[in-house]
Coordinates of C-alpha atoms in Angstrom, one line a residue:
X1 CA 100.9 105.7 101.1
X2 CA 101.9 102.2 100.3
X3 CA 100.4 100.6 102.8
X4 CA 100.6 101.6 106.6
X5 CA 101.1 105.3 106.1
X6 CA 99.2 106.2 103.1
X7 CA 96.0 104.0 104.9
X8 CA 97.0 106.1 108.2
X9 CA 97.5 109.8 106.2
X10 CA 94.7 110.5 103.6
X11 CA 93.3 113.6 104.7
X12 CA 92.0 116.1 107.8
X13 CA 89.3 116.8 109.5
X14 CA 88.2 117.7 112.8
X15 CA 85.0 117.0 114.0
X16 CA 83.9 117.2 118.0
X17 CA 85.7 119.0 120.4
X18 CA 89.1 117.6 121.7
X19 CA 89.0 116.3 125.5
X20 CA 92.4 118.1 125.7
X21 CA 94.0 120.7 124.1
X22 CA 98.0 120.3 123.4
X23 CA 99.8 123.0 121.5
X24 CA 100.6 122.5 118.4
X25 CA 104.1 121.1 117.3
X26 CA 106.2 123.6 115.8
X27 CA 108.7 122.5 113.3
X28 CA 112.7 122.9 112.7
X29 CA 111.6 123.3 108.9
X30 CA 108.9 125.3 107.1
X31 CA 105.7 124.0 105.9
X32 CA 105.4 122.6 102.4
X33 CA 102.6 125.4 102.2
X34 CA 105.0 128.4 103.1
X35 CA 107.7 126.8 100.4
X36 CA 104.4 126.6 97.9
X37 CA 104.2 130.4 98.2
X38 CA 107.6 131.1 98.0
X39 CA 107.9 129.0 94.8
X40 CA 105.3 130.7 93.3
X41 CA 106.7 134.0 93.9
X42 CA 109.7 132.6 92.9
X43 CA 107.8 131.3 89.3
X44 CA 106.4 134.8 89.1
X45 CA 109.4 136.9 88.9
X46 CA 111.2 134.5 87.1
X47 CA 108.4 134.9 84.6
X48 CA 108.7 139.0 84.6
X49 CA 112.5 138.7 84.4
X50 CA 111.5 136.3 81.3
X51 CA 109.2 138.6 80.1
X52 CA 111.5 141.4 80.1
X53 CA 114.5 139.7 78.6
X54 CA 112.4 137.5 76.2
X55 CA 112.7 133.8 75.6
X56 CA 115.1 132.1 73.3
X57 CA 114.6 129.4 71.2
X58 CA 111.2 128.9 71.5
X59 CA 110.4 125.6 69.4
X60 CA 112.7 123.6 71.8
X61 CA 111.1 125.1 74.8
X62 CA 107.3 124.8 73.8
X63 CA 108.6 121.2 72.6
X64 CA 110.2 120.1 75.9
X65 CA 107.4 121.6 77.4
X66 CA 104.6 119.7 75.4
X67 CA 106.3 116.6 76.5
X68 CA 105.8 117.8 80.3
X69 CA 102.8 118.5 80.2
X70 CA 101.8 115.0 78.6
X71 CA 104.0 113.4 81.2
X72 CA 102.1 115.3 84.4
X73 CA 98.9 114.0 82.5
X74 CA 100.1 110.7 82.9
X75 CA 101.1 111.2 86.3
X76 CA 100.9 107.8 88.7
X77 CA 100.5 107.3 92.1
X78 CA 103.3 104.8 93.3
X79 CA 102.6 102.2 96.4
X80 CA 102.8 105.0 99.3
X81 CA 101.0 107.3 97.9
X82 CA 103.8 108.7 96.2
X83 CA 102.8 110.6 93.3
X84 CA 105.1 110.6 90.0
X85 CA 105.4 111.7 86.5
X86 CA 108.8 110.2 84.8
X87 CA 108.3 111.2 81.5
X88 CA 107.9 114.7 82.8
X89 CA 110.8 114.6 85.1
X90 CA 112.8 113.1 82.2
X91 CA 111.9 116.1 80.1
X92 CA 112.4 118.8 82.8
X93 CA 115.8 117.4 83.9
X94 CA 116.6 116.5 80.5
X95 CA 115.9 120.3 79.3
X96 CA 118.0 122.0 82.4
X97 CA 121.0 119.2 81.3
X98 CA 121.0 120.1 77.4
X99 CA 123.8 122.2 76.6
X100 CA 123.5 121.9 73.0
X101 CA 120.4 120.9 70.7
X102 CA 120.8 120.3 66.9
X103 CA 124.3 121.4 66.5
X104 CA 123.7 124.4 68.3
X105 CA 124.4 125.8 71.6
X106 CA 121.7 125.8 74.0
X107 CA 121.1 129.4 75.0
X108 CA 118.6 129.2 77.6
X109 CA 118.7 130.2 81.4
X110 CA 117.9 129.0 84.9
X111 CA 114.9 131.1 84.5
X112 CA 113.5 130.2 81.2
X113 CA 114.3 126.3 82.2
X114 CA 112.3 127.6 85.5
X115 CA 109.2 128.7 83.8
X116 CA 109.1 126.1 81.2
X117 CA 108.8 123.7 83.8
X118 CA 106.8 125.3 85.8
X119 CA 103.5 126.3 83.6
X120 CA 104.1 122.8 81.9
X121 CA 103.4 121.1 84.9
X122 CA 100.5 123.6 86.4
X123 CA 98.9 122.8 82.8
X124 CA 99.6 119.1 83.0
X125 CA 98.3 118.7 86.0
X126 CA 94.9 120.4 85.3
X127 CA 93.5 117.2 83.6
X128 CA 94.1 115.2 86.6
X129 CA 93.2 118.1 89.3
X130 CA 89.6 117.4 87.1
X131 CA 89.7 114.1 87.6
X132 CA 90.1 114.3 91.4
X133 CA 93.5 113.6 91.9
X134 CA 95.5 117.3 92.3
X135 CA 99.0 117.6 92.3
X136 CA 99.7 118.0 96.2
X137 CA 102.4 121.0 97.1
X138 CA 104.7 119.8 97.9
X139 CA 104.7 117.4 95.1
X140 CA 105.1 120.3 92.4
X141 CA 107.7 122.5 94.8
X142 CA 109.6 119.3 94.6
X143 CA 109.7 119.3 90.5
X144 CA 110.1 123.0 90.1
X145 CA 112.8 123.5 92.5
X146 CA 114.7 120.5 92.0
X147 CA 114.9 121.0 88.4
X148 CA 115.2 124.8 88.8
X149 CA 118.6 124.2 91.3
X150 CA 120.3 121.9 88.6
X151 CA 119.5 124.2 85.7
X152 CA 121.0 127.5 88.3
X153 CA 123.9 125.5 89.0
X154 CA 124.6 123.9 85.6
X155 CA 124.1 126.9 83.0
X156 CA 125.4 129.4 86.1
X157 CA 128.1 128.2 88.3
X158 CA 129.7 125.6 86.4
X159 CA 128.4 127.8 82.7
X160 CA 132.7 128.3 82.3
X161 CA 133.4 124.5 82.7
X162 CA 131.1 123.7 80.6
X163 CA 132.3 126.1 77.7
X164 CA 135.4 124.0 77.8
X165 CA 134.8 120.4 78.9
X166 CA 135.9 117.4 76.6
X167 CA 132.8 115.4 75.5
X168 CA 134.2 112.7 78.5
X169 CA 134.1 115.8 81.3
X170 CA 130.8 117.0 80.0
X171 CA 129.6 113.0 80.6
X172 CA 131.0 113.3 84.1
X173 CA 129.1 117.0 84.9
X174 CA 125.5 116.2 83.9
X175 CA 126.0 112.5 85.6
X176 CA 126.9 114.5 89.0
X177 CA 124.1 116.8 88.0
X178 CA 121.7 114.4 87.5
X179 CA 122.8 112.2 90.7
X180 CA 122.4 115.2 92.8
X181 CA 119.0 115.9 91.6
X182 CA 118.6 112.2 92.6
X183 CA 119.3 113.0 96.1
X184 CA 117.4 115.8 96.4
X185 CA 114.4 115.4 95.5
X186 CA 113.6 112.5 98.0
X187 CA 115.1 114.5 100.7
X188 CA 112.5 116.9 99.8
X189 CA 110.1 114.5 99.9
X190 CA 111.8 113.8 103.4
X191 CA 111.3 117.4 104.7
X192 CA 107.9 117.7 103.7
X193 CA 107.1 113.9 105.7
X194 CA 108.3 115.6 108.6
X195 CA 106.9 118.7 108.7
X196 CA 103.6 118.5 106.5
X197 CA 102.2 121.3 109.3
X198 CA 100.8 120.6 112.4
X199 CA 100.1 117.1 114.0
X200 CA 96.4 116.8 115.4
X201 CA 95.8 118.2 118.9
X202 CA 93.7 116.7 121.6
X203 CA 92.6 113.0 122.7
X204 CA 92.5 111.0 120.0
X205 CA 89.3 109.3 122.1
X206 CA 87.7 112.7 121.2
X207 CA 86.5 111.5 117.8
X208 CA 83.8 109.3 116.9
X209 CA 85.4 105.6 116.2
X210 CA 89.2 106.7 116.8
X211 CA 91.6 106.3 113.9
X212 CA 88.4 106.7 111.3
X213 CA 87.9 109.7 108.9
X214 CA 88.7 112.3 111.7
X215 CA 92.0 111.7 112.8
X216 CA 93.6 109.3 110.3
X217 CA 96.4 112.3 110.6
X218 CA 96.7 112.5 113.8
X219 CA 99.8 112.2 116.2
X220 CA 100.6 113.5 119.8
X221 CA 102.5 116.4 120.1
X222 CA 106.4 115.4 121.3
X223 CA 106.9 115.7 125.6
X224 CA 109.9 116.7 127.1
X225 CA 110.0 113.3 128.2
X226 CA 110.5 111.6 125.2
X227 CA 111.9 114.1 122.9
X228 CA 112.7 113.3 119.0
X229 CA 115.9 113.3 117.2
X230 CA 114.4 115.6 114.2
X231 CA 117.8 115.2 112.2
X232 CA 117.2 111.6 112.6
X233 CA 113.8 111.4 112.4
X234 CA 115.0 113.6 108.7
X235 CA 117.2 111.4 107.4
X236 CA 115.4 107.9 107.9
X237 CA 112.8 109.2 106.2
X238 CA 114.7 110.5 103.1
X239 CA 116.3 106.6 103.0
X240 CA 113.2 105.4 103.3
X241 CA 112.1 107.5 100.1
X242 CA 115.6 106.7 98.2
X243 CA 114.3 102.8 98.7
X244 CA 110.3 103.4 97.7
X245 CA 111.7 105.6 94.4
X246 CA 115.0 102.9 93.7
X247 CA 112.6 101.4 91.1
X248 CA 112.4 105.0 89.0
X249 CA 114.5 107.5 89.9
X250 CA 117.4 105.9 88.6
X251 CA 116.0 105.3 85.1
X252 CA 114.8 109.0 85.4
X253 CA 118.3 110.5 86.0
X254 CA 120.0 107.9 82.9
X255 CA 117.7 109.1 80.9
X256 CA 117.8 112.7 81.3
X257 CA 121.5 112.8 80.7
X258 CA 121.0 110.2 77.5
X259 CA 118.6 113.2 76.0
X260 CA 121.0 116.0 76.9
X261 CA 123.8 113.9 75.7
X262 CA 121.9 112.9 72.2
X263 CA 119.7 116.3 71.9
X264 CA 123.4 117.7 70.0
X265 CA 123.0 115.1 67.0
X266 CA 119.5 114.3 67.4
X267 CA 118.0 117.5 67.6
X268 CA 114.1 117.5 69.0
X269 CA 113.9 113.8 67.7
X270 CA 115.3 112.6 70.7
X271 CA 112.4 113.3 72.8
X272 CA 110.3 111.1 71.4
X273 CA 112.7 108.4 71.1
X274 CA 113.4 108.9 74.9
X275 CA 109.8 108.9 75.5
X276 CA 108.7 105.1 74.6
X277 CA 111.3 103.5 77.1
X278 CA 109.9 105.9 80.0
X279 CA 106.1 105.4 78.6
X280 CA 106.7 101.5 79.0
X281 CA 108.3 101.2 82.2
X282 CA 105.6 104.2 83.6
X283 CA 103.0 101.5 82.1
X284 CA 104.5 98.6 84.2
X285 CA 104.9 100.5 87.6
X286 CA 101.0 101.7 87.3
X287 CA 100.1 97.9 86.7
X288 CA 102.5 97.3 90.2
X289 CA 100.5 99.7 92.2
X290 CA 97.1 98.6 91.1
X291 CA 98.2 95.2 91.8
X292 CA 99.7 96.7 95.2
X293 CA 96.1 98.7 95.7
X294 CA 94.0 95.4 94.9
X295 CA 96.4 92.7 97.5
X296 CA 96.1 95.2 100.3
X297 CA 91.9 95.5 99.8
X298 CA 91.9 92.1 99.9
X299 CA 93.6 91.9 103.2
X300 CA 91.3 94.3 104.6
X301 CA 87.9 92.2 103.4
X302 CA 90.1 89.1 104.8
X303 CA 90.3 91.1 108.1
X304 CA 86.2 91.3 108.1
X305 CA 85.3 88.0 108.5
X306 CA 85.6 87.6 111.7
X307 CA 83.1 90.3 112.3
X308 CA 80.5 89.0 109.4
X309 CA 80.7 85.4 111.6
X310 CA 80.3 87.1 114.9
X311 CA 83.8 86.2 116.4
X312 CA 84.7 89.9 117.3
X313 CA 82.5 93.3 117.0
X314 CA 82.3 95.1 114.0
X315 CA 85.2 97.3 113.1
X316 CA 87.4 95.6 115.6
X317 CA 90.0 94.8 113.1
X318 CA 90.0 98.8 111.9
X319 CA 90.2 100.4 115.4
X320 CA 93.1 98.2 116.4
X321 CA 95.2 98.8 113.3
X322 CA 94.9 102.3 113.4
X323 CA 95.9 102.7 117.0
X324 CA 98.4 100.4 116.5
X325 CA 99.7 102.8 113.6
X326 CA 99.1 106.0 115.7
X327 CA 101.8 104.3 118.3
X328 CA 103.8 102.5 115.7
X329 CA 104.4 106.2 114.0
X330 CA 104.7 108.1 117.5
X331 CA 107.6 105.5 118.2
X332 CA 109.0 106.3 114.9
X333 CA 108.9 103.2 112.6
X334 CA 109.9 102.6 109.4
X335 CA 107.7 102.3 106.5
X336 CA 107.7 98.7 106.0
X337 CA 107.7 98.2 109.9
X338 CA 104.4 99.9 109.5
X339 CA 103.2 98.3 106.5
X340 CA 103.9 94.6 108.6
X341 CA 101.7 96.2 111.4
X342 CA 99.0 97.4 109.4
X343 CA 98.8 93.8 107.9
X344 CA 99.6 92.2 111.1
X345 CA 96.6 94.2 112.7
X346 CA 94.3 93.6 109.9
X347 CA 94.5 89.8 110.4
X348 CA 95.4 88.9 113.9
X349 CA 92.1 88.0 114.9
X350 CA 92.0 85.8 111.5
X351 CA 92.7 82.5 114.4
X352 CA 89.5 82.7 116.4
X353 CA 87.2 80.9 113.2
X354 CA 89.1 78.5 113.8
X355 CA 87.4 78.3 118.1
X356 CA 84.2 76.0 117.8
X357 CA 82.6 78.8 120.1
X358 CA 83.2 82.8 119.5
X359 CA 84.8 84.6 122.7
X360 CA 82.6 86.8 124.5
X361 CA 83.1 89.9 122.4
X362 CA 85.8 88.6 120.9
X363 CA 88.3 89.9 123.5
X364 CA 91.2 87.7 123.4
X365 CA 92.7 89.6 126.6
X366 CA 89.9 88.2 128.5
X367 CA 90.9 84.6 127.6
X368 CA 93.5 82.1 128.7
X369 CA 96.6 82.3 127.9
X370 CA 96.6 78.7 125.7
X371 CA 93.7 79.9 124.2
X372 CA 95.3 83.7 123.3
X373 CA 98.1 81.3 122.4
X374 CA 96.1 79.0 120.1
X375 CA 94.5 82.1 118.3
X376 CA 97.4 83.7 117.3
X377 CA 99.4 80.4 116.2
X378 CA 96.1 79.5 114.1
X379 CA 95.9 83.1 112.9
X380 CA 100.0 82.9 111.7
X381 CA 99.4 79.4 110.0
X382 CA 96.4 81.1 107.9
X383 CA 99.1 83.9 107.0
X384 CA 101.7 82.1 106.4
X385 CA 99.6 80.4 103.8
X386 CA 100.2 83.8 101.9
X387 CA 103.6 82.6 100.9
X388 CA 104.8 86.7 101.0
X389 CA 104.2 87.6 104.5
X390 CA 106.3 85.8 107.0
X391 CA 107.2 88.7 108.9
X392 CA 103.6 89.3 109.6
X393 CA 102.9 85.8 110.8
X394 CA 105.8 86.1 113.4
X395 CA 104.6 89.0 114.7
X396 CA 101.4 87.0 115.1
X397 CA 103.2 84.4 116.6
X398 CA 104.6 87.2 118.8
X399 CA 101.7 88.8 119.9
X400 CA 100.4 86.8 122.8
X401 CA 104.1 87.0 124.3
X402 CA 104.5 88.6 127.5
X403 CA 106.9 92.0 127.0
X404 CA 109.1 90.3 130.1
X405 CA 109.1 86.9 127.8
X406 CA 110.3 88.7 124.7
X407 CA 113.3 90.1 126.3
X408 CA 114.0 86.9 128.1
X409 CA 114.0 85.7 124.1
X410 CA 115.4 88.3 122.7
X411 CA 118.5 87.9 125.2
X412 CA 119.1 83.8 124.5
X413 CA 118.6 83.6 121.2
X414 CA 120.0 87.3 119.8
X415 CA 118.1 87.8 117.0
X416 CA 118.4 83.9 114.9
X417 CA 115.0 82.3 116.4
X418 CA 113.1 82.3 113.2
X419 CA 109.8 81.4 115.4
X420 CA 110.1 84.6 117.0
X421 CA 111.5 86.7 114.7
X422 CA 113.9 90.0 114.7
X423 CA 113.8 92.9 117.0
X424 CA 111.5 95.0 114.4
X425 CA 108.7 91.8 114.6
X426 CA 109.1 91.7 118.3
X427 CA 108.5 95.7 118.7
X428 CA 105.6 95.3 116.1
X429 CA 104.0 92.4 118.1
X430 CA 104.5 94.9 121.5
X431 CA 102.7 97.4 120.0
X432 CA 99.8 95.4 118.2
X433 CA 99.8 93.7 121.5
X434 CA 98.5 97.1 124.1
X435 CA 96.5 98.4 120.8
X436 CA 94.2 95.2 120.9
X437 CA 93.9 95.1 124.4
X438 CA 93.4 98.4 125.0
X439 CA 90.5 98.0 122.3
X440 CA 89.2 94.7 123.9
X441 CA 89.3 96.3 127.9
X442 CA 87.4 99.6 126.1
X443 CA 84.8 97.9 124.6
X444 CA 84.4 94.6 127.2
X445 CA 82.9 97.4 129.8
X446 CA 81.6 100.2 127.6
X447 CA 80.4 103.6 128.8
X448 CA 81.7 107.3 129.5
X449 CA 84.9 105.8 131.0
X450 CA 85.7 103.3 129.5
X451 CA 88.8 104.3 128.0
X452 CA 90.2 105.7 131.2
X453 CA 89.9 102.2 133.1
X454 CA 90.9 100.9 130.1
X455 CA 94.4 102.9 130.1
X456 CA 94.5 102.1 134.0
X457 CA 94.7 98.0 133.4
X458 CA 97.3 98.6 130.2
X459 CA 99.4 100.9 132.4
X460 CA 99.2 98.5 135.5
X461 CA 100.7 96.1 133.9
X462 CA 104.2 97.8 132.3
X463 CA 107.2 96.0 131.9
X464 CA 105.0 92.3 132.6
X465 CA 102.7 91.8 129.4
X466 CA 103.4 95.3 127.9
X467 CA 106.1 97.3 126.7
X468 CA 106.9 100.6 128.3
X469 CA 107.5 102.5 125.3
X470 CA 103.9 101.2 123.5
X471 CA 102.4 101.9 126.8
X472 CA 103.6 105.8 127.3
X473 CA 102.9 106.5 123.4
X474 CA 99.2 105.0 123.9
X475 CA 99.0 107.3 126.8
X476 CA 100.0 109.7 124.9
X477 CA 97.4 109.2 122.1
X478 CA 94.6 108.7 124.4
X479 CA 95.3 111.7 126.3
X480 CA 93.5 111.4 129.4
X481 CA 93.3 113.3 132.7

């Protein structure tokens, strides 16, 4: 989940009773489960239509498929928690996009292109189902259909262009084809982000340790008073999967239109020539997500040591960046704003080793301002270190800035002070800013209440220290009466 949202989105569960009940958020879209059934009602009668017709041409299908299923076997799990499988994207596309194979037309249909695809990748995917990693829903209703609509479209509606195009028009057609099956299958990917069923329900304050195993898939239902643009909401999510996929996508979509393209004088040999560039760039994007997987686990042990010396209480640094995320993705922001968070949230305690004594609980709301100040400076120096994450050293730097102060920045120097850094560091260093606190004023006077007086001193003090918009979503996510 790359980061912020895959750390905030692994999996459900509910345990404890919620404090209050909200309904459930009901969505403009269907589920990616309801779409799972319908695609595999769709798969079953393509495969009795199939059946009664009979396949054609067998040794190219059971060859493309082979290579499908190899590809799902290697499937890879990109930073985000995006899961893909280019050689078996390559050979699915590639197989809709072939119009002719070894000087030969290609006879196949939608449906047999359909149920090639379709039982390849089911079988594919059984090795890594055993090795506990199964192919989510929506992530197979995302290969089948995609590849299903180009094949419908190309061997279908466009089947009498095609009879007749020059060898430059036929170029031009599976280009389009393949660009359009670029497109759609990250906005697919969109509408399954935002509407993946429903949101959790409740306080998130019900659960044991907010933000751990329980509700790490959590998010307040919408109110009237804030509503959501879903169409927006929609399409920043399907750029944001264009830029996490710009690295393979591309290639994917070249490629398929090289094999259809070269499958005419190449026959079945051009699957396996096809297959080595895709094997070796698959084998350099699993090498960029382990090294991805490994530099954000070392953040998190960095993000430890001020418990193992005593400076804050354990599991500090974990509470407050998953509150942080709750409001971050309530307020709607981007993948990498999240990711900046998450890091910044992690580490923004990293400044008090450098306090000859600890703070009493390590509550830097309780302290003065110079020393809040000194913390977080101390804290951005130590990140900055890094040499990669600037951003999250100005939010840092941000943090201990009063929401009234920020504006009054904001306003004089529009965006160009470096030392405070853009409107999406100054939102992030709002919200990390009522998440700590909130955590601090919780746990400096635990008990049955805590939380409520807690949520009292944040909301006293909107539009001074805090952000309005942080402050509601908190509220929200709290859920107190």
């Amino acid at each position: 989940m790359s980061g912020a949202l895959r750390y905030f989105t692994r999996s459900r569960h509910e345990s404890g009773p919620a404090r209050t009940q909200t309904p459930p958020r009901h969505h403009f879209v269907a589920t990616p489960v309801l779409l799972g059934c319908l695609l595999v009602a769709g798969v079953l009668a393509a495969m009795l239509k199939l059946f009664v017709r009979g396949p054609v041409q067998m040794s190219d299908a059971l060859a493309f498929g082979a290579v499908i299923v190899l590809g799902e076997a290697l499937r890879i799990t990109l930073p985000g928690g995006r899961d893909n499988a280019p050689l078996a994207a390559t050979a699915g596309l590639g197989y809709a996009l072939t119009t002719s194979i070894g000087g030969r037309p290609a006879m196949w249909g939608p449906v047999q292109v359909i149920v090639v695809v379709a039982v390849a990748a089911v079988i594919g995917s059984v090795p890594q189902a055993i090795a506990g990693r199964p192919a989510p829903i929506g992530y197979l209703v995302r290969r089948i259909g995609v590849t299903g609509i180009v094949a419908w479209l190309l061997r279908t509606v466009l089947a009498p262009e095609i009879a007749t195009a020059t060898r430059t028009e036929l170029l031009l057609l599976l280009s389009a084809m393949a660009i359009l099956a670029l497109l759609m299958d990250p906005a697919l990917a969109a509408v399954f982000a935002t509407s993946s069923g429903y949101y959790a329900t409740g306080s998130l304050l019900s659960h044991s340790e907010y933000g751990d195993s329980s509700v790490e898939h959590g998010r307040p239902a919408e109110s009237a008073a804030a509503p959501r643009t879903s169409l927006r909401r929609l399409l920043d999510t399907w750029f944001e999967e264009c830029v996490a996929t710009a690295r393979i996508c591309p290639a994917v979509a070249a490629l398929s239109v090289a094999v259809a393209l070269a499958a005419d004088p190449l026959g079945l040999w051009v699957l396996p020539i096809a297959a080595a560039p895709v094997l070796v760039m698959q084998r350099a994007l699993r090498r960029y997500s382990a090294i991805r997987a490994t530099y954000q686990q070392t953040i998190r042990a960095l993000s430890r040591m001020t418990d193992l010396a005593g400076y804050t209480d354990p599991g500090h640094a974990r509470r407050v960046c998953r509150l942080a995320l709750a409001i971050g993705r309530d307020l709607d922001l981007t993948e990498p704003e999240l990711l900046d968070l998450e890091y910044a949230a992690l580490l923004h305690d990293i400044g008090q080793l450098s306090l000859a004594d600890p703070l009493p609980g390590g509550a830097t709301v309780l302290a003065t301002p110079w020393v809040a100040a000194e913390v977080a400076a101390r804290g951005a120096e130590v990140v900055r270190e890094t040499g990669v994450l600037d951003r999250v050293a100005r939010v840092l730097e941000a943090q201990p800035l009063s929401y009234r102060a920020q504006l009054a920045v904001s306003e004089a120097a529009v965006g160009e002070d470096e030392a405070i850094g853009d409107e999406s560091e100054r939102r992030a260093a709002a919200i990390l800013r009522v998440a700590n606190d909130f955590e601090d004023l919780r746990t400096a006077e635990p008990g049955p209440s805590a939380h409520v007086s807690a949520l009292a001193r944040i909301r006293r003090g909107i539009g001074d220290p805090y952000d309005p918009r942080a402050v509601e979503s908190l509220t929200r996510l709290v859920s107190v009466e």
